[in-house]
Short mmCIF file of C-alpha atoms (C1' of nucleotides) in Angstrom, two decimals:
data_model
loop_
_atom_site.label_atom_id
_atom_site.label_comp_id
_atom_site.label_asym_id
_atom_site.label_seq_id
_atom_site.Cartn_x
_atom_site.Cartn_y
_atom_site.Cartn_z
CA MET P 1 99.77 103.37 123.36
CA PRO P 2 99.40 101.34 120.47
CA GLU P 3 101.95 99.52 119.48
CA LEU P 4 101.56 96.57 116.94
CA PRO P 5 99.33 94.40 119.01
CA GLU P 6 97.10 97.02 119.25
CA VAL P 7 97.18 98.32 115.90
CA GLU P 8 97.18 94.65 113.92
CA VAL P 9 93.82 93.99 116.85
CA THR P 10 92.12 97.37 115.36
CA ARG P 11 92.78 96.18 112.03
CA ARG P 12 91.47 92.62 112.07
CA SER P 13 87.82 94.55 114.02
CA PHE P 14 87.36 96.65 110.88
CA ALA P 15 89.23 95.26 108.18
CA ASP P 16 86.18 93.15 106.91
CA ARG P 17 83.41 95.70 107.36
CA ILE P 18 84.82 98.46 105.71
CA VAL P 19 85.97 96.15 102.10
CA GLY P 20 83.92 97.49 99.31
CA ALA P 21 82.14 100.35 101.00
CA ARG P 22 82.01 103.89 99.70
CA VAL P 23 83.06 107.10 100.49
CA VAL P 24 80.53 109.68 101.50
CA SER P 25 82.19 111.77 102.93
CA LEU P 26 84.93 113.05 104.69
CA ARG P 27 85.13 115.31 108.32
CA LEU P 28 88.72 116.63 109.29
CA GLY P 29 88.91 117.80 112.92
CA ALA P 30 92.08 119.55 114.12
CA PRO P 31 95.39 118.89 112.64
CA LEU P 32 96.84 116.09 112.80
CA ARG P 33 100.88 115.02 113.07
CA TRP P 34 100.52 116.00 108.77
CA PRO P 35 98.21 116.94 106.53
CA LEU P 36 95.76 114.66 105.35
CA GLY P 37 97.71 115.61 101.49
CA CYS P 38 94.59 115.71 99.38
CA ALA P 39 91.12 117.62 99.25
CA PRO P 40 88.32 115.28 100.90
CA GLU P 41 85.99 115.84 98.11
CA SER P 42 88.42 113.98 95.91
CA LEU P 43 88.02 110.30 97.96
CA VAL P 44 84.04 110.84 98.01
CA GLY P 45 82.81 107.66 95.20
CA GLN P 46 85.63 105.61 95.77
CA PHE P 47 85.74 102.55 97.81
CA ALA P 48 87.62 100.67 100.16
CA GLY P 49 89.98 97.78 99.65
CA LEU P 50 91.21 95.52 102.35
CA ALA P 51 93.10 97.31 104.89
CA VAL P 52 97.08 96.06 105.70
CA ARG P 53 99.40 97.09 108.53
CA ARG P 54 103.17 97.47 108.08
CA GLY P 55 104.73 98.36 111.52
CA LYS P 56 102.71 100.37 113.93
CA TYR P 57 100.51 101.76 110.52
CA LEU P 58 97.63 100.89 108.46
CA TRP P 59 97.18 101.48 104.69
CA LEU P 60 93.50 101.48 103.04
CA PRO P 61 93.51 101.02 99.80
CA LEU P 62 91.09 102.97 97.77
CA SER P 63 89.59 102.19 94.21
CA ASP P 64 87.48 104.29 91.39
CA ALA P 65 85.44 101.11 91.11
CA ALA P 66 83.59 98.73 93.63
CA ALA P 67 85.34 95.26 91.99
CA SER P 68 88.24 97.32 90.66
CA LYS P 69 91.99 96.70 91.35
CA ASP P 70 93.22 99.61 90.05
CA PRO P 71 94.24 102.06 92.69
CA ALA P 72 92.82 105.49 93.06
CA GLY P 73 95.69 105.86 96.35
CA GLY P 74 94.82 104.72 100.04
CA LEU P 75 95.20 106.07 103.40
CA LEU P 76 98.20 105.97 105.57
CA MET P 77 96.71 105.77 109.24
CA HIS P 78 99.27 105.77 112.19
CA LEU P 79 97.61 105.74 115.73
CA GLY P 80 100.95 107.63 117.27
CA MET P 81 100.51 107.52 120.98
CA SER P 82 97.16 108.05 121.99
CA GLY P 83 95.02 107.18 118.81
CA SER P 84 92.35 104.58 118.33
CA LEU P 85 90.22 104.13 115.37
CA ALA P 86 86.64 102.78 115.59
CA PHE P 87 84.34 101.98 112.76
CA THR P 88 80.68 102.30 113.73
CA GLN P 89 77.71 100.71 111.50
CA GLY P 90 74.08 101.99 110.92
CA ASP P 91 72.83 105.76 111.19
CA THR P 92 72.66 106.11 114.75
CA GLN P 93 76.36 108.29 114.26
CA THR P 94 77.13 109.75 117.76
CA PRO P 95 78.46 113.46 116.91
CA ALA P 96 82.09 114.32 116.63
CA GLY P 97 83.58 114.74 120.00
CA ARG P 98 86.87 116.73 121.12
CA HIS P 99 89.92 114.76 120.33
CA ASP P 100 87.95 113.42 116.64
CA HIS P 101 90.14 114.19 114.22
CA PHE P 102 88.98 112.63 111.38
CA ASP P 103 85.84 110.83 110.21
CA LEU P 104 85.48 108.70 106.82
CA GLN P 105 81.69 108.22 106.08
CA THR P 106 81.03 104.97 104.42
CA THR P 107 78.06 103.67 103.03
CA GLN P 108 78.89 100.66 105.42
CA GLY P 109 79.86 102.84 108.57
CA LEU P 110 81.62 105.09 109.84
CA LEU P 111 85.33 105.47 110.65
CA ARG P 112 86.64 107.49 113.04
CA LEU P 113 90.24 108.46 114.84
CA THR P 114 90.09 109.69 117.66
CA ASP P 115 93.88 111.23 119.40
CA PRO P 116 93.77 113.09 121.85
CA ARG P 117 97.66 114.19 121.35
CA ARG P 118 97.69 114.27 117.84
CA PHE P 119 100.78 112.63 117.17
CA GLY P 120 98.50 109.97 114.87
CA ALA P 121 98.20 111.17 111.39
CA VAL P 122 95.98 109.93 108.07
CA VAL P 123 98.05 110.70 105.35
CA TRP P 124 96.56 110.48 101.33
CA SER P 125 99.23 108.56 99.26
CA PRO P 126 98.85 107.71 95.23
CA ALA P 127 100.01 104.14 95.83
CA ILE P 128 101.65 102.44 99.04
CA ASP P 129 104.91 101.98 97.57
CA THR P 130 105.05 106.07 96.72
CA ALA P 131 105.50 108.88 98.06
CA PRO P 132 104.89 109.97 100.65
CA ALA P 133 104.01 106.53 101.87
CA SER P 134 107.02 105.20 100.64
CA THR P 135 109.03 107.81 102.45
CA LEU P 136 107.27 106.88 105.92
CA LEU P 137 107.85 103.32 105.36
CA ALA P 138 110.95 102.88 104.29
CA ARG P 139 113.18 103.27 107.16
CA LEU P 140 110.66 101.05 109.08
CA GLY P 141 113.32 97.20 109.59
CA ALA P 142 111.48 93.71 109.31
CA GLU P 143 108.50 92.70 110.27
CA PRO P 144 108.47 90.32 113.63
CA PHE P 145 106.13 87.78 111.76
CA ASP P 146 107.62 87.19 108.68
CA ALA P 147 109.99 84.12 108.00
CA ALA P 148 112.50 85.67 106.03
CA LEU P 149 113.57 87.29 109.14
CA THR P 150 115.98 84.37 110.87
CA PRO P 151 117.97 84.27 114.03
CA THR P 152 121.00 84.79 111.93
CA HIS P 153 119.59 87.79 110.24
CA PHE P 154 118.75 89.08 113.57
CA HIS P 155 122.12 88.37 115.35
CA ALA P 156 123.89 90.11 112.33
CA ALA P 157 121.62 93.46 112.38
CA LEU P 158 121.99 93.69 116.14
CA ARG P 159 126.07 93.21 115.67
CA ALA P 160 126.13 95.88 113.62
CA ARG P 161 124.63 98.08 116.15
CA ARG P 162 126.50 100.17 118.95
CA THR P 163 123.87 100.95 121.35
CA ALA P 164 121.56 99.05 124.57
CA VAL P 165 119.43 96.26 122.84
CA LYS P 166 115.95 97.95 124.23
CA THR P 167 117.01 100.87 122.63
CA ALA P 168 117.62 99.43 119.23
CA LEU P 169 114.21 97.09 119.51
CA LEU P 170 112.22 100.65 120.04
CA ALA P 171 114.12 102.69 117.06
CA GLY P 172 112.58 99.75 114.95
CA ASN P 173 114.74 99.87 112.25
CA ILE P 174 115.38 96.38 112.68
CA VAL P 175 112.31 94.63 113.43
CA VAL P 176 109.13 96.79 113.90
CA GLY P 177 106.10 96.11 115.89
CA ALA P 178 107.72 96.48 119.89
CA GLY P 179 107.20 99.79 121.31
CA ASN P 180 108.01 100.68 125.09
CA ILE P 181 105.27 98.06 126.75
CA TYR P 182 106.32 95.26 124.28
CA ALA P 183 110.42 95.53 124.22
CA CYS P 184 110.28 95.25 128.05
CA GLU P 185 108.38 92.47 128.13
CA ALA P 186 109.80 90.56 125.80
CA LEU P 187 113.59 90.88 126.81
CA PHE P 188 111.93 90.10 130.26
CA GLU P 189 110.55 86.63 128.50
CA ALA P 190 114.48 86.03 127.36
CA ALA P 191 115.72 87.57 130.27
CA ILE P 192 118.47 89.58 129.06
CA ASP P 193 118.98 92.80 130.67
CA PRO P 194 118.00 95.89 128.56
CA ARG P 195 120.88 97.79 128.88
CA THR P 196 122.84 94.75 127.06
CA ARG P 197 124.66 96.40 124.33
CA CYS P 198 123.70 94.72 120.69
CA GLU P 199 126.67 93.85 119.90
CA ARG P 200 128.00 91.65 123.21
CA LEU P 201 124.60 90.00 122.37
CA SER P 202 125.22 86.08 121.76
CA ARG P 203 123.59 83.85 118.71
CA PRO P 204 121.71 82.08 121.18
CA ARG P 205 120.57 85.04 123.16
CA SER P 206 119.66 86.90 120.30
CA GLU P 207 117.81 84.34 118.72
CA ARG P 208 116.04 83.60 122.32
CA LEU P 209 115.04 87.50 121.95
CA LEU P 210 114.07 86.90 118.76
CA ALA P 211 111.51 83.60 119.27
CA ALA P 212 110.65 85.85 122.64
CA LEU P 213 109.44 89.08 120.85
CA ARG P 214 107.37 86.73 118.64
CA ALA P 215 105.80 85.18 121.22
CA THR P 216 104.92 88.04 123.39
CA LEU P 217 103.49 90.27 120.38
CA ALA P 218 101.51 86.91 119.19
CA ARG P 219 100.43 86.71 122.93
CA ALA P 220 99.08 90.22 122.78
CA ILE P 221 96.84 90.10 119.52
CA GLU P 222 95.59 86.92 120.91
CA ALA P 223 94.70 89.17 124.47
CA GLY P 224 92.74 92.12 121.79
CA GLY P 225 95.85 94.39 123.42
CA SER P 226 97.10 96.35 126.07
CA THR P 227 94.79 99.08 127.24
CA LEU P 228 96.72 101.13 130.00
CA ARG P 229 94.11 103.91 129.55
CA ASP P 230 92.08 103.83 126.43
CA PHE P 231 93.08 101.80 123.85
CA ARG P 232 90.22 100.54 122.12
CA ASP P 233 89.53 98.18 118.98
CA ALA P 234 87.38 99.12 116.11
CA HIS P 235 84.13 97.68 117.97
CA GLY P 236 84.87 99.66 121.47
CA ALA P 237 86.20 96.77 122.83
CA ALA P 238 89.13 97.20 125.74
CA GLY P 239 92.34 94.73 125.67
CA ALA P 240 93.30 92.62 128.65
CA PHE P 241 97.11 91.64 128.19
CA GLN P 242 98.25 94.63 130.60
CA SER P 243 97.64 92.06 133.60
CA GLU P 244 99.51 89.87 131.97
CA ALA P 245 102.29 92.62 132.25
CA ARG P 246 105.68 91.15 134.27
CA VAL P 247 107.76 94.04 134.31
CA TYR P 248 106.02 96.91 132.59
CA GLY P 249 104.51 99.66 134.96
CA ARG P 250 106.09 97.29 137.89
CA ALA P 251 108.37 99.41 139.68
CA GLY P 252 108.92 98.09 142.95
CA GLN P 253 106.60 95.18 143.26
CA PRO P 254 108.05 91.60 143.20
CA CYS P 255 109.50 89.50 140.23
CA THR P 256 107.04 86.88 138.89
CA ARG P 257 110.39 84.85 138.29
CA CYS P 258 112.60 85.43 140.91
CA ALA P 259 113.10 86.94 144.49
CA GLY P 260 113.73 90.60 143.62
CA SER P 261 111.84 93.25 142.73
CA VAL P 262 111.02 95.25 139.29
CA ARG P 263 113.15 98.82 138.75
CA ARG P 264 112.54 101.26 136.54
CA ILE P 265 115.46 102.96 134.62
CA VAL P 266 115.63 105.59 131.62
CA GLN P 267 116.71 104.88 128.16
CA GLY P 268 116.73 107.15 125.40
CA GLN P 269 114.33 109.47 127.36
CA ARG P 270 111.85 106.51 127.73
CA SER P 271 111.47 104.11 130.45
CA THR P 272 112.54 100.64 131.10
CA PHE P 273 111.24 98.38 133.67
CA PHE P 274 113.12 95.32 133.95
CA CYS P 275 114.03 92.65 136.70
CA PRO P 276 117.75 93.16 137.68
CA GLY P 277 117.82 89.47 139.76
CA CYS P 278 117.23 87.25 136.63
CA GLN P 279 117.67 89.49 134.12
CA LYS P 280 121.50 89.08 132.54
CA ARG P 281 123.73 91.45 130.56
"C1'" DC S 1 125.82 107.18 108.33
"C1'" DG S 2 124.28 105.92 113.19
"C1'" DG S 3 123.16 107.47 117.85
"C1'" DG S 4 121.22 110.45 120.84
"C1'" DA S 5 118.29 114.46 121.97
"C1'" DC S 6 114.35 117.03 120.73
"C1'" DG S 7 109.19 118.09 119.82
"C1'" DC S 8 104.75 117.99 118.86
"C1'" DC S 9 100.18 117.50 122.01
"C1'" DT S 10 96.75 116.71 125.48
"C1'" DG S 11 95.89 114.16 130.11
"C1'" DT S 12 95.90 112.32 133.94
"C1'" DG S 13 97.82 111.58 138.76
"C1'" DA S 14 100.88 112.99 142.44
"C1'" DG S 15 102.62 116.19 146.06
"C1'" DC S 16 102.21 120.50 148.05
"C1'" DT I 1 90.24 123.00 145.55
"C1'" DG I 2 93.93 124.51 142.65
"C1'" DC I 3 98.50 124.82 141.29
"C1'" DT I 4 103.24 122.78 139.70
"C1'" DC I 5 105.45 119.08 137.46
"C1'" DA I 6 106.58 114.82 136.00
"C1'" DC I 7 104.94 111.44 132.62
"C1'" DA I 8 102.50 108.90 129.24
"C1'" DG I 9 101.89 102.97 124.73
"C1'" DG I 10 105.62 107.19 119.16
"C1'" DC I 11 108.67 108.59 115.58
"C1'" DG I 12 110.48 112.47 111.96
"C1'" DT I 13 114.28 115.86 112.65
"C1'" DC I 14 118.16 117.87 113.66
"C1'" DC I 15 122.51 118.01 115.31
"C1'" DC I 16 126.68 115.38 116.39
#
DNA sequence: CGGGACGCCTGTGAGC
DNA sequence: TGCTCACAGGCGTCCC
């Protein structure tokens, strides 16, 4: 479910409210993708720092003292396909439901991961740049809004791949952040056929794709993400971007840009939506 | 090493 | 109503 915009919207909706909070207790539900990797009690008494995002991962740093910069580790969190984080302040906490698999009770509120499919994860790591966090983050490509990711760099990275451009966007090892919705939407915006081989993308077209990807992700963040089924930010608010989708989930419907109709194909066992009329190879 | 398929899980909607 | 099947926003691992 959550792609970069949903993860970033989630981060923004709780980061400033949990910072400085002391951990009171932890509750683990059913197993997630990986074990927590530490004794839950060992985190009690630690203080939350400012949550940051890398790709679709969130890193919540912890320290032994409220104002300390000395790291005592942190939690690397991923929302998988169906996960969401809620942060609720106050004393009236709802009891854990069937799909609530991680609760971090703090002095400023409860951070709760709800994840029906349990592809998500919460993993303790001594630091973001040591294992296990560093191992998980090592394969990630550039941040899409990083100025160091220039059109030249992007084009060179694409040219080195022998796969369809949609597949390369999803792989996340050139640039992170696009999942199935935003990869389809960015390619529509750039008017590029998702089946186009990476190595055949011209420099102007790859530049157009990078700009489209950035614009699509930025607009989605502004819209609060996409809520197709159950995405909510940490306040419980749904996103609105799904109604702005031009191709995703619109198979058989008319293209909003030309006379064609949106088509669904399968690439790498994932649905791809595009308009054959105006997206060119 | 890069690329593609697999599998992890549960829920939902369509079709019969 | 109830069953079966396809499909779902991700990604690490395994096998060529």
